[in-house]
mmCIF file of C-alpha atoms in Angstrom:
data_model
loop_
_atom_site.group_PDB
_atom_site.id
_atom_site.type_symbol
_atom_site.label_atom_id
_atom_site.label_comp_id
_atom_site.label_asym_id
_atom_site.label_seq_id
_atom_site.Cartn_x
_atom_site.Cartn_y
_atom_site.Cartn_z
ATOM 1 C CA UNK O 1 110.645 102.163 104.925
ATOM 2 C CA UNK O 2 110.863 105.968 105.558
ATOM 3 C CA UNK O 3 109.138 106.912 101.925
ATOM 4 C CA UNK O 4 110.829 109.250 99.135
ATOM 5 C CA UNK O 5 111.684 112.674 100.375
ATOM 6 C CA UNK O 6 112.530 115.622 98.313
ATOM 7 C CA UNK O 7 114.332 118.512 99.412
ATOM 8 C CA UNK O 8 113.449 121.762 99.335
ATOM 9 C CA UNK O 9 109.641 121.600 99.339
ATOM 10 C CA UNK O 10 109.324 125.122 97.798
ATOM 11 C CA UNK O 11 112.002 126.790 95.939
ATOM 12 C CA UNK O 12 111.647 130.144 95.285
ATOM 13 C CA UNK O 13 114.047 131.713 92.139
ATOM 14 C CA UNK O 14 114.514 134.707 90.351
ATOM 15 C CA UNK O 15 115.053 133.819 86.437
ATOM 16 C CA UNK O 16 118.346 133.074 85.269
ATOM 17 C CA UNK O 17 119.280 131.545 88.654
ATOM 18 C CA UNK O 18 120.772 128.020 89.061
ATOM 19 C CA UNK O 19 118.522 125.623 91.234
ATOM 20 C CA UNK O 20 119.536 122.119 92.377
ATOM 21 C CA UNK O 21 116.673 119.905 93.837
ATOM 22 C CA UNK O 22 117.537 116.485 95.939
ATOM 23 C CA UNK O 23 115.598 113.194 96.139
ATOM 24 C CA UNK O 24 116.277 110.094 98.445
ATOM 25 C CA UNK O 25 114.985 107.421 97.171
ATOM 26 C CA UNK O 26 113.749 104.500 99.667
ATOM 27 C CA UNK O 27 116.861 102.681 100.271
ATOM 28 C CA UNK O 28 116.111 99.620 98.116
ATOM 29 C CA UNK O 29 114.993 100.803 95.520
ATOM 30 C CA UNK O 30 117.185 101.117 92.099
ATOM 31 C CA UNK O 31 114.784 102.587 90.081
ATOM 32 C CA UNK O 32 114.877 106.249 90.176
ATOM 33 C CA UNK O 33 112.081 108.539 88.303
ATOM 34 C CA UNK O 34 111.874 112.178 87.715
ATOM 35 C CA UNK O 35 108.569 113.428 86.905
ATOM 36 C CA UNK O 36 106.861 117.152 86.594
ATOM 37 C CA UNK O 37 103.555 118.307 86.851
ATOM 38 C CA UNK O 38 102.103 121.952 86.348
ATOM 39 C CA UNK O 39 98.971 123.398 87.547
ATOM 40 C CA UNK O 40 95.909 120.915 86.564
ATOM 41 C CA UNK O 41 98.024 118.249 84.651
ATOM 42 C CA UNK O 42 99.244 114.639 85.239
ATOM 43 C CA UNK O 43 102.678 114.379 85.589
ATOM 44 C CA UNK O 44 105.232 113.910 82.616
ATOM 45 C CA UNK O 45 108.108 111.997 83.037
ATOM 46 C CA UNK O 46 111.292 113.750 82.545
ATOM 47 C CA UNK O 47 114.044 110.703 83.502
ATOM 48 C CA UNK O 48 115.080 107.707 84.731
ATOM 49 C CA UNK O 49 118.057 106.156 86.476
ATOM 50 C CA UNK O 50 118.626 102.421 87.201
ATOM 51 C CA UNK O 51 121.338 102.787 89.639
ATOM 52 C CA UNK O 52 123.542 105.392 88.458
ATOM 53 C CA UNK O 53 122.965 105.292 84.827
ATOM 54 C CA UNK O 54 120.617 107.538 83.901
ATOM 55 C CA UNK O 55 119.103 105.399 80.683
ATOM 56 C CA UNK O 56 116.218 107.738 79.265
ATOM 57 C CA UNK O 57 115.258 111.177 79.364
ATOM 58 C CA UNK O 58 112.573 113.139 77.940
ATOM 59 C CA UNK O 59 112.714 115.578 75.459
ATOM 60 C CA UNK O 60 111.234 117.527 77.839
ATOM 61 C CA UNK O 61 114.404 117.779 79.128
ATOM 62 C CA UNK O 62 116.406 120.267 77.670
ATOM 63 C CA UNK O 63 120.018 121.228 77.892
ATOM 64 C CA UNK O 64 119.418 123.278 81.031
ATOM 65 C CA UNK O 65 118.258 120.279 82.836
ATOM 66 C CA UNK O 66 120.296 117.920 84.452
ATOM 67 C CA UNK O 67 120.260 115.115 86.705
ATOM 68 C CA UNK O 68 122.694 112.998 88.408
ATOM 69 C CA UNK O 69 122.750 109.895 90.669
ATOM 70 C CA UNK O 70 125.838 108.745 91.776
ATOM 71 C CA UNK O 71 126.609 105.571 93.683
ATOM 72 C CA UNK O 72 123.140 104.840 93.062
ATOM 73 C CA UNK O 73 121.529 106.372 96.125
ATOM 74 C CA UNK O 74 120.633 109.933 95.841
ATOM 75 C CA UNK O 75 119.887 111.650 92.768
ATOM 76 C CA UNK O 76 120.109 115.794 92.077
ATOM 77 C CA UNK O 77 117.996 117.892 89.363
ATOM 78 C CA UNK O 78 120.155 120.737 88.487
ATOM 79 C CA UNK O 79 118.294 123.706 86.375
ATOM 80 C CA UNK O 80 120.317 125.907 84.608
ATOM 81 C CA UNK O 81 119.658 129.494 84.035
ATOM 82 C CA UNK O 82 115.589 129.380 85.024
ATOM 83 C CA UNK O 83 113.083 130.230 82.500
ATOM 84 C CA UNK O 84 109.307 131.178 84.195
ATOM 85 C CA UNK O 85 108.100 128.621 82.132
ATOM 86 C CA UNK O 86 109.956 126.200 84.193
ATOM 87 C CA UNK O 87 107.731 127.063 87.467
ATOM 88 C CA UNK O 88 106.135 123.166 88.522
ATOM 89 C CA UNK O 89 106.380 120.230 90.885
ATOM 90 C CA UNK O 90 109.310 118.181 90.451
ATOM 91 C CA UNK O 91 108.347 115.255 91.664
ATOM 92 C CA UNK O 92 111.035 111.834 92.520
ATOM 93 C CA UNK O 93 109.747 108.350 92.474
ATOM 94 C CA UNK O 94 111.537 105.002 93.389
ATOM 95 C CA UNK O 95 110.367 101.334 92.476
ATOM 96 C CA UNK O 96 111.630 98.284 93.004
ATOM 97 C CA UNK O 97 111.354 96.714 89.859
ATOM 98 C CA UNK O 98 109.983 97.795 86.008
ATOM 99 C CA UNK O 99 106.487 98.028 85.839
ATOM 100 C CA UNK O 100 105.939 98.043 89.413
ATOM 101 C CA UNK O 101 104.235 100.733 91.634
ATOM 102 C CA UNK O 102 106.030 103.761 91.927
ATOM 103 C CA UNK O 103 106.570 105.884 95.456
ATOM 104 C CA UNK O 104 106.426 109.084 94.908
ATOM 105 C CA UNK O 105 108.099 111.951 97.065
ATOM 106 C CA UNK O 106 105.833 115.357 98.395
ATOM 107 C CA UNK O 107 107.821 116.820 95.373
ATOM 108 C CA UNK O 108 109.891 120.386 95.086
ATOM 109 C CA UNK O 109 107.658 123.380 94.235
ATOM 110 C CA UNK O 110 109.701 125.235 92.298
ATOM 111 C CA UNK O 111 108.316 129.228 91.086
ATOM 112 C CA UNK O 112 110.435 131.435 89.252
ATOM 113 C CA UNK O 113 110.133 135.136 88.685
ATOM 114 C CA UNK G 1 100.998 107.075 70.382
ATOM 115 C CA UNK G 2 99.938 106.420 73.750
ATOM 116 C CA UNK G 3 97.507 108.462 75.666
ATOM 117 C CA UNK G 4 95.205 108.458 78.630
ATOM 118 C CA UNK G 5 92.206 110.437 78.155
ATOM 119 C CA UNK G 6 90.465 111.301 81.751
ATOM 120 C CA UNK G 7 87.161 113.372 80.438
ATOM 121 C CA UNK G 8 86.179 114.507 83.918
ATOM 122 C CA UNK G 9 87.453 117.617 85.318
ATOM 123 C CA UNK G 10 85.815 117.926 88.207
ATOM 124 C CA UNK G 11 83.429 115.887 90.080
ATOM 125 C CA UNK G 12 81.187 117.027 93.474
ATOM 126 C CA UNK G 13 79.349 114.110 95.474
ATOM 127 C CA UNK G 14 77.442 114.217 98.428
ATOM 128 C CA UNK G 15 78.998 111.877 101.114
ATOM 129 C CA UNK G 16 77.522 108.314 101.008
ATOM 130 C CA UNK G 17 76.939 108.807 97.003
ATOM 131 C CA UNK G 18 78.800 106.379 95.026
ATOM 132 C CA UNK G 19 81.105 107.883 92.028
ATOM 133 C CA UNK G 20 82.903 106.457 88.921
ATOM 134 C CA UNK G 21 86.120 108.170 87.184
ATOM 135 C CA UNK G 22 86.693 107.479 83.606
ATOM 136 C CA UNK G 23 89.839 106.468 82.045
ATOM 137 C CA UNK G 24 90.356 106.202 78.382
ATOM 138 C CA UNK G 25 93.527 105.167 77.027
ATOM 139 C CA UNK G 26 94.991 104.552 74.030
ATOM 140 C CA UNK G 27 98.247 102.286 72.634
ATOM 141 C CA UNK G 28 99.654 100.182 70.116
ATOM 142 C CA UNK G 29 101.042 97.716 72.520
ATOM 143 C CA UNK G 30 99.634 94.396 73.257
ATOM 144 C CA UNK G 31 101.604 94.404 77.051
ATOM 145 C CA UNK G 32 101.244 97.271 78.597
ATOM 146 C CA UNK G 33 99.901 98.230 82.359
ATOM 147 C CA UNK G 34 97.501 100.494 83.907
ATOM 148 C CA UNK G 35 97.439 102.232 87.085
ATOM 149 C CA UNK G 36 95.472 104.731 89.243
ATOM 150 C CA UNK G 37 96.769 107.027 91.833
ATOM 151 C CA UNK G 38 95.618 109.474 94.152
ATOM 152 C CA UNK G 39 97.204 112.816 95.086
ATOM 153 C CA UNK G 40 95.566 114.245 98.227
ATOM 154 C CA UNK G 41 96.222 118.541 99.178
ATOM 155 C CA UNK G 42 99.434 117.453 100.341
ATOM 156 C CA UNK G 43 100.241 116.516 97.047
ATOM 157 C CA UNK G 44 102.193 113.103 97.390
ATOM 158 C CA UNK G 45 100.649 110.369 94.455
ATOM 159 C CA UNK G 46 99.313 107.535 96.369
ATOM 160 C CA UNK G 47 99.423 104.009 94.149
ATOM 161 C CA UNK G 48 96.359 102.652 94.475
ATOM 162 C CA UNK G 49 96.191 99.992 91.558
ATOM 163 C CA UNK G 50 98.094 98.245 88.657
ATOM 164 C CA UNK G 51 96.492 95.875 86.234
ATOM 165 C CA UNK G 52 98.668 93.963 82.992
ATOM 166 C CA UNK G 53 96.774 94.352 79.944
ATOM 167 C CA UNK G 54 96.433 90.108 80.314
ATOM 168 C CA UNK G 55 94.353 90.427 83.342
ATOM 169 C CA UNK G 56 90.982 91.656 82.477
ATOM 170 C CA UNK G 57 88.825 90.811 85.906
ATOM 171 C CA UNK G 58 87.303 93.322 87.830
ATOM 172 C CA UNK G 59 89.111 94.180 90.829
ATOM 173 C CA UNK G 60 87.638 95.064 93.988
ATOM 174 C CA UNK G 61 89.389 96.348 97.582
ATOM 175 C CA UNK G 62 86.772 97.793 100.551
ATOM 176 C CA UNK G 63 85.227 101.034 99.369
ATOM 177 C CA UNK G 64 87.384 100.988 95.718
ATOM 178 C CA UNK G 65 86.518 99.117 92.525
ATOM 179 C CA UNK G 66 88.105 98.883 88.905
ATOM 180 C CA UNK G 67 86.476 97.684 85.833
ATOM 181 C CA UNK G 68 89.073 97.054 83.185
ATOM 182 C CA UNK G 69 87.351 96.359 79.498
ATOM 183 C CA UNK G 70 90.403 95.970 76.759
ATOM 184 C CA UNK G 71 87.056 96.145 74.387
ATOM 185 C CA UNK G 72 86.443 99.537 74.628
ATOM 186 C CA UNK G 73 90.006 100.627 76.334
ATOM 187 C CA UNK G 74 88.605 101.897 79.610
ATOM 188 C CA UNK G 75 89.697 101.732 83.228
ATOM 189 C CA UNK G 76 87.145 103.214 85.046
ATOM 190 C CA UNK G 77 87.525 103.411 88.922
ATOM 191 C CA UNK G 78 84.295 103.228 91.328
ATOM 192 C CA UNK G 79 84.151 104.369 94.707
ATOM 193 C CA UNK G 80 81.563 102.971 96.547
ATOM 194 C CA UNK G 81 79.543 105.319 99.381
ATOM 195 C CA UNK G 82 81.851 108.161 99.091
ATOM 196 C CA UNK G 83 83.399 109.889 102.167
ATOM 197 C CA UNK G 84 85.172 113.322 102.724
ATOM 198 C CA UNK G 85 88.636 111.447 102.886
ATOM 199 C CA UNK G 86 88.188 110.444 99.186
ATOM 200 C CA UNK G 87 88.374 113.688 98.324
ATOM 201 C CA UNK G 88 91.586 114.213 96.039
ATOM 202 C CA UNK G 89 92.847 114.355 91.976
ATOM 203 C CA UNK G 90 92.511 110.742 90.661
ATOM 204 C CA UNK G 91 95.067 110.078 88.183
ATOM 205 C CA UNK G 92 94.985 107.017 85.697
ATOM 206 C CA UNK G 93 98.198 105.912 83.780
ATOM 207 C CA UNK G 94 99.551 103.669 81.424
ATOM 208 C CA UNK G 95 103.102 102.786 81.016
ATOM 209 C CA UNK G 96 104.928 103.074 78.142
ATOM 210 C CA UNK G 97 106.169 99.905 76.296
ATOM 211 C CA UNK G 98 109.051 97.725 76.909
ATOM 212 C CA UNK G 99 112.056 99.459 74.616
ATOM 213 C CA UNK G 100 114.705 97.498 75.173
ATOM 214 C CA UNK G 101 115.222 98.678 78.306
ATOM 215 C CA UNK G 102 112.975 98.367 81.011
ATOM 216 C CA UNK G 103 111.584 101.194 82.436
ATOM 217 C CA UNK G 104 108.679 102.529 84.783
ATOM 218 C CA UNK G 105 107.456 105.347 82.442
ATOM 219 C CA UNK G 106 104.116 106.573 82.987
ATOM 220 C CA UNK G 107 102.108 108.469 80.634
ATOM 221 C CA UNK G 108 99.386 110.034 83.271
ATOM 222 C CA UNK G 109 96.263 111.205 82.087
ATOM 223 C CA UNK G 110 95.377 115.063 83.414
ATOM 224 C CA UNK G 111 93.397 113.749 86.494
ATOM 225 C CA UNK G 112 89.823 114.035 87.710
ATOM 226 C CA UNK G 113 89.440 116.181 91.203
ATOM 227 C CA UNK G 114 86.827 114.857 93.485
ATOM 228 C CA UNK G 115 85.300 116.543 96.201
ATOM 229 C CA UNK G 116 82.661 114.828 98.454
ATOM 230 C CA UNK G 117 80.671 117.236 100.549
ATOM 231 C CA UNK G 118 80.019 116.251 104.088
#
């Protein structure tokens, strides 16, 4: 069981760039979670993949976000054309089964200027 | 709609002191399930606890404590003599109902940060 890891750890954009974040989820696990949290908040869920269908997103989520998990292993956050106000932790969580604990990655620190 | 209410910012203990978070939560749902976790400085969330809204006794494990009340919909979380490792943001959660589809979605309250002085 290595964990979740998230790569980058910090991502540093200038707006109106294109960012693409990676999670690996632990290997058995077919639940895959997207989550963001800003300065002195809980984290909000964004989406959610069992396997590769991605089965709910937020409306967080707008039409500049998107995320992709193919074969069911790996999933990628894609941000189109940055905004400032999307500066946060993206954070990538894996579980098992529903209702079950979630692992969480160290997250993607993501700051645009 | 649901919501987890954590009232407490900020709390400073003295090592040894014990300390109690507050979680408040609201829902609709008659199944639902309730965690805490803890993010540390390096900022990974740590799971420390679920509990089904069926299962109302007090939990207990070493140092760490939960006292689930359905009555007045509180979670609260008790650490018991307090040391410098505690110190973190303590988040409480509740997942969001069953829609059809399963999921694992967590509706996190804004978190309490702890610090326990040596």
């Amino acid at each position: 069981d290595t964990g979740v890891s998230q790569d980058p750890r910090h991502k540093i954009t200038k707006r109106g760039q294109n960012v693409t974040f990676r999670c690996d989820p632990i290997s058995e696990h077919n639940r895959l979670y997207w989550y963001r949290q800003t300065l002195g908040q809980g984290p909000e869920f964004l989406t959610y993949f069992q396997n590769e269908a991605q089965l709910e997103k937020s409306r967080l989520l707008s039409d500049r976000f998107s995320a992709e998990r193919p074969k069911g292993s790996f999933s990628t956050l894609e941000i189109q054309r940055t905004e400032q106000g999307d500066s946060a932790m993206y954070l990538c969580a894996s579980s098992l089964t529903d209702n079950e604990k979630l692992f969480f990655g160290s997250g993607t620190q993501l700051s645009v200027l | 709609a649901q919501k987890v209410t954590q009232a407490q910012t900020e709390i400073s203990v003295v090592e040894k002191e014990d300390v109690t978070l507050d979680c408040v939560y609201e829902t609709r749902d008659t199944t639902y399930y309730l965690f805490w976790y803890k993010q540390p400085p390096s900022g990974e969330l740590v799971f420390l606890i679920r509990r089904n809204s069926f299962d109302e006794q007090n939990e207990i494990s070493g140092r760490y404590s939960w006292n689930f009340q359905k009555s007045t919909s509180s979670f609260n979380f008790t650490i018991t003599a307090s040391q410098v490792v505690d110190s973190a943001v303590y988040f409480c959660a509740l997942s969001e109902p069953y829609l059809g589809g399963a999921t694992n979605k967590l509706i996190f309250g804004t978190g309490t940060l702890l610090a326990v002085q040596p």
